[in-house]
XYZ file of C-alpha atoms in Angstrom:
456
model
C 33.749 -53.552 31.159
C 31.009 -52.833 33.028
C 28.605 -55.941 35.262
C 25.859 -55.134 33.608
C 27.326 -55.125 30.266
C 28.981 -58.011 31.604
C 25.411 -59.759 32.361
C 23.796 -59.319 29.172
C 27.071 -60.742 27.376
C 26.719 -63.924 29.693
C 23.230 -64.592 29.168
C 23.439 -63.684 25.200
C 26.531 -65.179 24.237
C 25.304 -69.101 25.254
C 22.230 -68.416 23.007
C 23.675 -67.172 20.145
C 26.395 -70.225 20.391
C 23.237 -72.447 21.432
C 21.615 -71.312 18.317
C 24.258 -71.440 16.382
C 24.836 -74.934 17.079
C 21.270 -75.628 16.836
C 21.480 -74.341 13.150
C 24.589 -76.938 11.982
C 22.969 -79.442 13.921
C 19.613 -78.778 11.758
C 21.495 -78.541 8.754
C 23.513 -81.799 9.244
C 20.195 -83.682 9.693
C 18.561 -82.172 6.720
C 20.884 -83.002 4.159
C 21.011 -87.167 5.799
C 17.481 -86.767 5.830
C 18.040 -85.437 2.080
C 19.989 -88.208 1.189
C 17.886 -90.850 2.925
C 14.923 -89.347 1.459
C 16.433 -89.646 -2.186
C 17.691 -92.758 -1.624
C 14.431 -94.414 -0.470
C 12.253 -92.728 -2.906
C 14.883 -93.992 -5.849
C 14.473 -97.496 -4.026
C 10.645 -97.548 -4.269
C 10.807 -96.006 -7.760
C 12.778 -98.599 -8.977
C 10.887 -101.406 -7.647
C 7.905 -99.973 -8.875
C 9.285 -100.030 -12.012
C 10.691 -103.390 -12.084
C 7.102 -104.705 -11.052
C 5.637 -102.526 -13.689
C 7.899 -104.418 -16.265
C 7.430 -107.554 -15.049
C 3.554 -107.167 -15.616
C 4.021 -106.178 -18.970
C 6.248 -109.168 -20.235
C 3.841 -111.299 -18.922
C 1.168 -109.736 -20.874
C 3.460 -109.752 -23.767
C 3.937 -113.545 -22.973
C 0.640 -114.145 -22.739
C -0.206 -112.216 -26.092
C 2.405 -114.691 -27.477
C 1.797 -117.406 -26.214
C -1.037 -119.292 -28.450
C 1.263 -118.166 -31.645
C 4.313 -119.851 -29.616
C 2.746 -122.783 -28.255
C 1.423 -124.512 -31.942
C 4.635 -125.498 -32.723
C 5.436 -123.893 -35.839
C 8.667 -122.041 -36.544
C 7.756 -120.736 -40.001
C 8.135 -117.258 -41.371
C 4.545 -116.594 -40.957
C 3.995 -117.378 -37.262
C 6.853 -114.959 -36.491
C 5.828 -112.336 -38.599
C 2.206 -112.593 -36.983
C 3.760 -112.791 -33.338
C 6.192 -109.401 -34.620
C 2.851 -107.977 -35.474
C 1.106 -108.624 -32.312
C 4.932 -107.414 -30.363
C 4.801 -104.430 -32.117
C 1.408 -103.670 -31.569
C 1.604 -103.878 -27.688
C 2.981 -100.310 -26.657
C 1.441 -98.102 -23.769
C 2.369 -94.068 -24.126
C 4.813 -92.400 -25.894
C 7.215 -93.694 -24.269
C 6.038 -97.474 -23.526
C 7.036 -99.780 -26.650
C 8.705 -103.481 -27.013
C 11.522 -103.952 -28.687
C 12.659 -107.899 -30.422
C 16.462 -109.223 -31.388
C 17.744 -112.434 -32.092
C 20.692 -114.281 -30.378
C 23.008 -112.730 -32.812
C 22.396 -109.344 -31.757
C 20.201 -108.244 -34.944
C 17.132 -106.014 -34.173
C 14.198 -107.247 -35.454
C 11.680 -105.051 -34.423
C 11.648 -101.651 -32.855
C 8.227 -99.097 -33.219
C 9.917 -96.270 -31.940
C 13.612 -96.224 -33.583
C 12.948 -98.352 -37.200
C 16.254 -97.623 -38.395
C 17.614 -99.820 -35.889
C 16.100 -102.860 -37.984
C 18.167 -105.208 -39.331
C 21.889 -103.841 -37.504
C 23.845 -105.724 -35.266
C 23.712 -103.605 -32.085
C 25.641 -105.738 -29.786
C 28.707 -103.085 -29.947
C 26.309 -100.470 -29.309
C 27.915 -97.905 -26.395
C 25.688 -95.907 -23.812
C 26.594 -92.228 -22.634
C 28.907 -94.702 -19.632
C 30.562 -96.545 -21.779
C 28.246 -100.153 -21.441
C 26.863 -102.364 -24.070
C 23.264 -102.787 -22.919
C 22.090 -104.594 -26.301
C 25.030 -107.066 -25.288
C 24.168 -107.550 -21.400
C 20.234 -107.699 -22.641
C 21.139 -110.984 -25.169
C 23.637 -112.235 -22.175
C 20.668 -112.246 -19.549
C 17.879 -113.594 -21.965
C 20.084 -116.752 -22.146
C 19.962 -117.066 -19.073
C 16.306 -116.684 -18.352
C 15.959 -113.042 -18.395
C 16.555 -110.190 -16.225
C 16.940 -106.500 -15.589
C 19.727 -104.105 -17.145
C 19.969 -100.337 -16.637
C 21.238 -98.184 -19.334
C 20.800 -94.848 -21.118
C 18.492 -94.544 -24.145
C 16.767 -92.081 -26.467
C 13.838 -91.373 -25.253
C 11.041 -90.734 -27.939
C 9.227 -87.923 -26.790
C 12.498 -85.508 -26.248
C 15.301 -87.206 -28.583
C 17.452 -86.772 -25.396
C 19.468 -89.547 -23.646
C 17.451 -90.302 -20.346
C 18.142 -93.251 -17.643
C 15.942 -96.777 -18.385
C 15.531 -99.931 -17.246
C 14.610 -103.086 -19.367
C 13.342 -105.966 -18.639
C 14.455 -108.752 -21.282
C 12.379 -112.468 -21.932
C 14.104 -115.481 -24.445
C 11.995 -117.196 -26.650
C 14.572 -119.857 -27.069
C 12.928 -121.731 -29.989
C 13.047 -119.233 -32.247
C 16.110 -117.714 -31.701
C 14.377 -114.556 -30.317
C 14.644 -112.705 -27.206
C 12.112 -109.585 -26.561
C 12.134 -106.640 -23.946
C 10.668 -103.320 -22.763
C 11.842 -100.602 -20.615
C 10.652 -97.572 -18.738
C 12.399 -94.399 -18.460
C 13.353 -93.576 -15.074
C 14.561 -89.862 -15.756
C 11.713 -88.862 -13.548
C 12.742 -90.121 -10.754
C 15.467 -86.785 -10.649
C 12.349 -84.474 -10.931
C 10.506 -86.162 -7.734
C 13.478 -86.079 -5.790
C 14.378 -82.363 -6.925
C 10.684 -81.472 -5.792
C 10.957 -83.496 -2.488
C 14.125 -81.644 -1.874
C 12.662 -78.553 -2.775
C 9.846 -78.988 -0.426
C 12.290 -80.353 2.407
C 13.871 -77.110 1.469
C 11.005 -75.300 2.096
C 9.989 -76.804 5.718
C 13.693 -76.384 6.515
C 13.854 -73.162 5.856
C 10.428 -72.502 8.011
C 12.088 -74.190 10.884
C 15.081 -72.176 10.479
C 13.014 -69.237 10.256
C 11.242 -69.825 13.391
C 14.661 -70.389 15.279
C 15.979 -67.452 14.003
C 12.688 -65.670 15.530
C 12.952 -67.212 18.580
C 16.221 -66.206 18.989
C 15.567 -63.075 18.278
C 13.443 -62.424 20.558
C 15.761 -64.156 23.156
C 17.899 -61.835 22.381
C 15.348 -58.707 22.271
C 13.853 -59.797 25.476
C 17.125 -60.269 26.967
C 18.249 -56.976 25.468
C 15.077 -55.183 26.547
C 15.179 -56.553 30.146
C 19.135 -55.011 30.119
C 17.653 -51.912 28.859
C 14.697 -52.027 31.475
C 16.992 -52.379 34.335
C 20.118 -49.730 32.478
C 17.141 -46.726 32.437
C 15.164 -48.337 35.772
C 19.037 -47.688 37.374
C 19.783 -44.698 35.681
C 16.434 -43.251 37.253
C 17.089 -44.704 40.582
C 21.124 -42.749 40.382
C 19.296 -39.395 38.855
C 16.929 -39.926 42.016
C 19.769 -40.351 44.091
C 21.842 -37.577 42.612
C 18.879 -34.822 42.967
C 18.467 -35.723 46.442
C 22.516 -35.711 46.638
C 22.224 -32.219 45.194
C 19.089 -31.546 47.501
C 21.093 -32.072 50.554
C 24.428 -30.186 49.516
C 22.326 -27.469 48.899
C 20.628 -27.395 52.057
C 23.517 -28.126 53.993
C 25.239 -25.194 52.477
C 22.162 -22.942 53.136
C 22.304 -24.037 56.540
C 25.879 -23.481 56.943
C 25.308 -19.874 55.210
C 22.447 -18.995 57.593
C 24.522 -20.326 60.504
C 27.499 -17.891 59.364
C 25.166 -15.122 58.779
C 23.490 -15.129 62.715
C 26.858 -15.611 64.149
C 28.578 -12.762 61.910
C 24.876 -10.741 62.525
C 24.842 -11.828 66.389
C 28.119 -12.497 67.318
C 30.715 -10.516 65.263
C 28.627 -7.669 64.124
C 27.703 -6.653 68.221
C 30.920 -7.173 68.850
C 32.182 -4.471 66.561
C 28.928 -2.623 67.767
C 30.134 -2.539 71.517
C 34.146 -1.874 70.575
C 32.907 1.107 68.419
C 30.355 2.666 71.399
C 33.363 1.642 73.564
C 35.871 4.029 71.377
C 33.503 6.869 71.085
C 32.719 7.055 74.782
C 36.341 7.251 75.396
C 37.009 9.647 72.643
C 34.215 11.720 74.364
C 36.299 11.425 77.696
C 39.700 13.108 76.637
C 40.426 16.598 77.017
C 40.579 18.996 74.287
C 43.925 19.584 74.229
C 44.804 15.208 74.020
C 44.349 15.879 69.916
C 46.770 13.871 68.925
C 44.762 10.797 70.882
C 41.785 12.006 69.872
C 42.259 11.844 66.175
C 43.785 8.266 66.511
C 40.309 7.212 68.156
C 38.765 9.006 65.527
C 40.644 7.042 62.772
C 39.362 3.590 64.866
C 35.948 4.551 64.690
C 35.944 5.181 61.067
C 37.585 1.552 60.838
C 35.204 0.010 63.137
C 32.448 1.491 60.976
C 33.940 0.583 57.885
C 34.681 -3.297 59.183
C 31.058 -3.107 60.799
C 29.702 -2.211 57.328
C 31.605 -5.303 55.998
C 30.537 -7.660 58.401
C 26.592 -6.755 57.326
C 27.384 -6.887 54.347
C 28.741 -10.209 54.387
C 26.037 -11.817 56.602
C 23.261 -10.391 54.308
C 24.739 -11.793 51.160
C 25.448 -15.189 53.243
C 21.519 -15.731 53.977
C 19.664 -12.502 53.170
C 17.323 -11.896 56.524
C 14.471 -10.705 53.711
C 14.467 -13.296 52.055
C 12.842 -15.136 55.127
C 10.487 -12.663 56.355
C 9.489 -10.224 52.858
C 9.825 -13.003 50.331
C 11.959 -13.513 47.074
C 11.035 -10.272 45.150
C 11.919 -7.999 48.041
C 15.342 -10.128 48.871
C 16.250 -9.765 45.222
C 15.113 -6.204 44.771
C 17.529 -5.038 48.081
C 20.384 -7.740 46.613
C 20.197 -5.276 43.434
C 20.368 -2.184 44.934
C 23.415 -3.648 47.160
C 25.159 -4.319 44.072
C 23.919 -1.645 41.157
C 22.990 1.353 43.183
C 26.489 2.913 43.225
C 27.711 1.438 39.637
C 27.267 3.513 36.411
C 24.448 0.575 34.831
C 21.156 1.083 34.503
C 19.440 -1.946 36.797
C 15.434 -2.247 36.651
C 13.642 -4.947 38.269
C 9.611 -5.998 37.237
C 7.307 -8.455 38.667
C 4.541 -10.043 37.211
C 1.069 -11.726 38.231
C 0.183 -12.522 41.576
C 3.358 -12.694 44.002
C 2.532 -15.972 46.244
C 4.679 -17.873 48.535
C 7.260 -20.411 47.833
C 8.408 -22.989 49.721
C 12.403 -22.073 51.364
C 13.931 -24.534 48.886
C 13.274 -22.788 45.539
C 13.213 -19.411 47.076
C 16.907 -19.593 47.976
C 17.556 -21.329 44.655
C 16.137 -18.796 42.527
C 18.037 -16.401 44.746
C 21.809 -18.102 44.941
C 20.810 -18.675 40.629
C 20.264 -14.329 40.864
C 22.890 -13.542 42.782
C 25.597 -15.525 40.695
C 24.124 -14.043 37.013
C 24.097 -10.736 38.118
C 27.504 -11.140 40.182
C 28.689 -12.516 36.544
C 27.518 -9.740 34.486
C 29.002 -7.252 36.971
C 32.931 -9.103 36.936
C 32.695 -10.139 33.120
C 29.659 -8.619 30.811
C 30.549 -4.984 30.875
C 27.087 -4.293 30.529
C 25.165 -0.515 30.327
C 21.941 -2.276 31.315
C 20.710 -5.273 33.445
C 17.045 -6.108 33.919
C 15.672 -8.739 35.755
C 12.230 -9.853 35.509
C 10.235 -12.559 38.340
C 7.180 -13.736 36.602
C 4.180 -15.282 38.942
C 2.105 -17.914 36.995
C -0.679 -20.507 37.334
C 2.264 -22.878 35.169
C 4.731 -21.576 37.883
C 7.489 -19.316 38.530
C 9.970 -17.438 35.785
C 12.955 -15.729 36.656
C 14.861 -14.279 33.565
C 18.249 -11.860 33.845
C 18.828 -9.574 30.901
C 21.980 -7.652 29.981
C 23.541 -5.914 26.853
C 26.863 -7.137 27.601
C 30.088 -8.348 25.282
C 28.545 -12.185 25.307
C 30.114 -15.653 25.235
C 30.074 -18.615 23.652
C 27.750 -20.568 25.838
C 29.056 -24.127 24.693
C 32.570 -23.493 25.046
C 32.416 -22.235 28.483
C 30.791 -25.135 29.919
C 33.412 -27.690 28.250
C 36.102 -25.566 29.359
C 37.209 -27.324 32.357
C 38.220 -24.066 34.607
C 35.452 -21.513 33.639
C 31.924 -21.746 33.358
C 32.025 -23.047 37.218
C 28.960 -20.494 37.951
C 26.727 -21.834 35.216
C 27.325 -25.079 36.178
C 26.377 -24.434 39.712
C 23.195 -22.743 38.839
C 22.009 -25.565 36.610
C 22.935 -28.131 39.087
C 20.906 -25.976 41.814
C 18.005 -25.940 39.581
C 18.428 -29.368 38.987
C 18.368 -30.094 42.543
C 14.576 -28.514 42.484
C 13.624 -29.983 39.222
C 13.982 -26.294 37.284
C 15.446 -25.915 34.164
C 18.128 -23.788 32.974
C 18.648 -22.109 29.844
C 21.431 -19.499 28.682
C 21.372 -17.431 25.507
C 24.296 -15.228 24.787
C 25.555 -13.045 21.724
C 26.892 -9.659 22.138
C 24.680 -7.296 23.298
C 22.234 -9.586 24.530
C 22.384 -12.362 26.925
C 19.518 -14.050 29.008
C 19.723 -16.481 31.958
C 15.896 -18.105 31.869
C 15.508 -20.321 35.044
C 12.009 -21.996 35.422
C 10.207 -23.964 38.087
C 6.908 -25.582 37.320
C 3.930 -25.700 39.718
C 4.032 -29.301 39.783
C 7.970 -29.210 41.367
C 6.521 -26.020 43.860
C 3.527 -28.237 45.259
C 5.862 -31.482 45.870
C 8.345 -29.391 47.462
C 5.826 -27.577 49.777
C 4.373 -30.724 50.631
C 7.756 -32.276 51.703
């Protein structure tokens, strides 16, 4: 694995896990909050509601009172005080209901076919007798007691609380309750909206993470392509210098083949034709050996040119690229059986040494291609001037190849690679077409890569 990937895994990995633990941690506290919440707001509900009862039994009390303080225990007292009992009910929902010790219901508004039965046997949806714990706490004063109960405005079983008062002297004990069913909807729409803010605050940690991570990523991607410039830099320049040190060793082969070798050969051969000169007419036998040296010397002589001209082509520093290419041409077509033609176009103007002998080496190897593998009838090469730059395209009618597999195959397609990575090296491009019959080598160098390499 690489450092840098190695990096961005160090500095991601603790967030993510940071995050993550930030998450449980948030949902931990939201559901104690959650329960804390429901459990406080049931507390206050309650009390509220015990309160609430407690107000009303008073009023009831006091609504009862003057009948229950003059004494009288007749039939017609208590049917006034029922009266009055029945008449004190507040919503749908709100009513009093009256028993006697026994159990019996005396009065209920809401349910009046409860009249008249014994109820203390009476079940709730949990199993509890709440008529019986009602009579149980009005002898004793009075009191609280939760337990389930139709509720009038739905006919469904709903949670209540009573609140139960004795009138001892008649035998009576009275009550009234508030459903507390509604208690589950406020807490299911304080959970909802605890929901809500939760999920909010999760969102914003997931966005801030996110773009921890993005800036994180970005800044790994910022230095990945701010390197990867930096080592394409380094590799052109790389290039750069391997080309120019293997111009430089060319051009030093070239002078000492031109200088050294070549004069050498010259002298040997003026030597052997002097002495040749010398013999007499009747040494034939020595003079034809001679002879044959000469016509080795000049063959070997021949060579030698020819091998320090295609090392570092002396025209190509004093005439220019289109006259170094036009004489490497003739060198190589002018005795063959193909048809070679050479144009220039626009304005010839000078270009710096760098791309000249790029454009050049990128010539010689296309045409020194078609001539070992193309089988070609007809080359043409074309050198385009330009205000945009310089073109050099090489045109053949040759058998073709498959452009793609040559340059994955890992022993051929050596001389393409070299010309791309020369052009490279001056910031040209390369481009090969090839089908049968017709195959172009385009290489292109833009005026903007000519002017920084004539100013360097």
């Amino acid at each position: 694995m690489r450092l840098k990937l190695k990096v961005m895994l160090l500095a991601m990995v603790p967030l993510i896990a940071s995050g993550g633990l930030i998450v449980m941690a948030q949902h931990q506290q939201e559901q104690l909050l959650a329960q804390r919440q429901e459990a406080l707001v049931r507390k206050a509900y309650i009390e509220a509601s015990r309160a609430e009862l407690r107000h009303f039994a008073a009023l009831a009390l006091s609504t009862l009172s003057p009948l229950y303080n003059t004494g009288r225990d007749d039939d017609e007292i208590k049917a006034q005080a029922m009266r009055q009992l029945a008449a004190l009910d507040y919503g749908s929902d709100g009513y009093f209901f009256l028993y006697d010790f026994d159990g019996i219901n005396l009065m209920h508004p809401r349910q009046p076919g409860l009249v008249g039965r014994n109820l203390l046997q009476l079940k709730d949806e949990r199993g509890r007798y709440p008529i019986l714990a009602m009579r149980d706490l009005a002898r004793t004063g009075g009191g609280f007691v939760d337990y389930s109960w139709n509720k009038p405005s739905t006919q469904d079983l709903a949670p209540k609380i009573a609140y139960v008062t004795p009138l001892p002297r008649w035998n009576w004990w009275f009550g009234t309750g508030v459903y507390v069913d509604d208690i589950d909807r406020v807490v299911a729409d304080l959970n909802l909206a605890l929901a809500a803010s939760t999920a909010s605050t999760m969102r914003w940690i997931g966005l801030i993470m996110g773009g921890g991570l993005l800036l994180i990523f970005g800044g790994g991607l910022w230095l990945s392509l701010h390197e990867l410039r930096l080592a394409d830099a380094k590799l052109t320049l790389l290039a750069r210098q391997v080309v120019g040190s293997q111009e430089a060793e060319r051009a030093h082969l070239s002078r000492e083949l031109h200088d050294g070798t070549s004069q050498t050969l010259v002298s040997i051969k003026l030597l052997t034709e002097a002495a040749m000169d010398r013999l007499p007419p009747e040494e034939t036998v020595t003079r034809a050996a001679l002879g044959r040296a000469v016509d080795r010397l000049a063959d070997a002589l021949t060579e030698v040119r020819g091998m320090s001209h295609r090392l570092r082509p002396v025209m190509l520093d004093t005439l220019g690229l289109s006259a170094a290419l036009g004489q490497l041409a003739d060198e190589m077509w002018s005795l063959s059986g193909t048809a070679f033609t050479m144009e220039v176009d626009g304005e010839p103007f000078d270009l710096p040494d760098d791309i000249k002998t790029v454009l050049f080496r990128v010539t010689q190897e296309a045409l020194t291609n078609i001539q070992k593998h193309a089988r070609a009838s007809q080359v043409a090469l074309e050198l385009v001037f330009s205000t945009g730059g310089v073109l050099l395209r090489v045109r053949d009618n040759g058998t073709g190849f498959d452009t793609e597999a040559v340059l994955r195959h890992p022993s051929r397609g050596i001389g393409l690679r070299n010309m791309r990575e020369r052009l490279a090296s001056i910031d040209g491009q390369l481009v090969v077409q090839s089908r049968p019959g017709a195959t172009v080598v385009l290489a292109e160098v833009s005026e903007a890569a000519i002017l920084r390499f004539a100013r360097s």
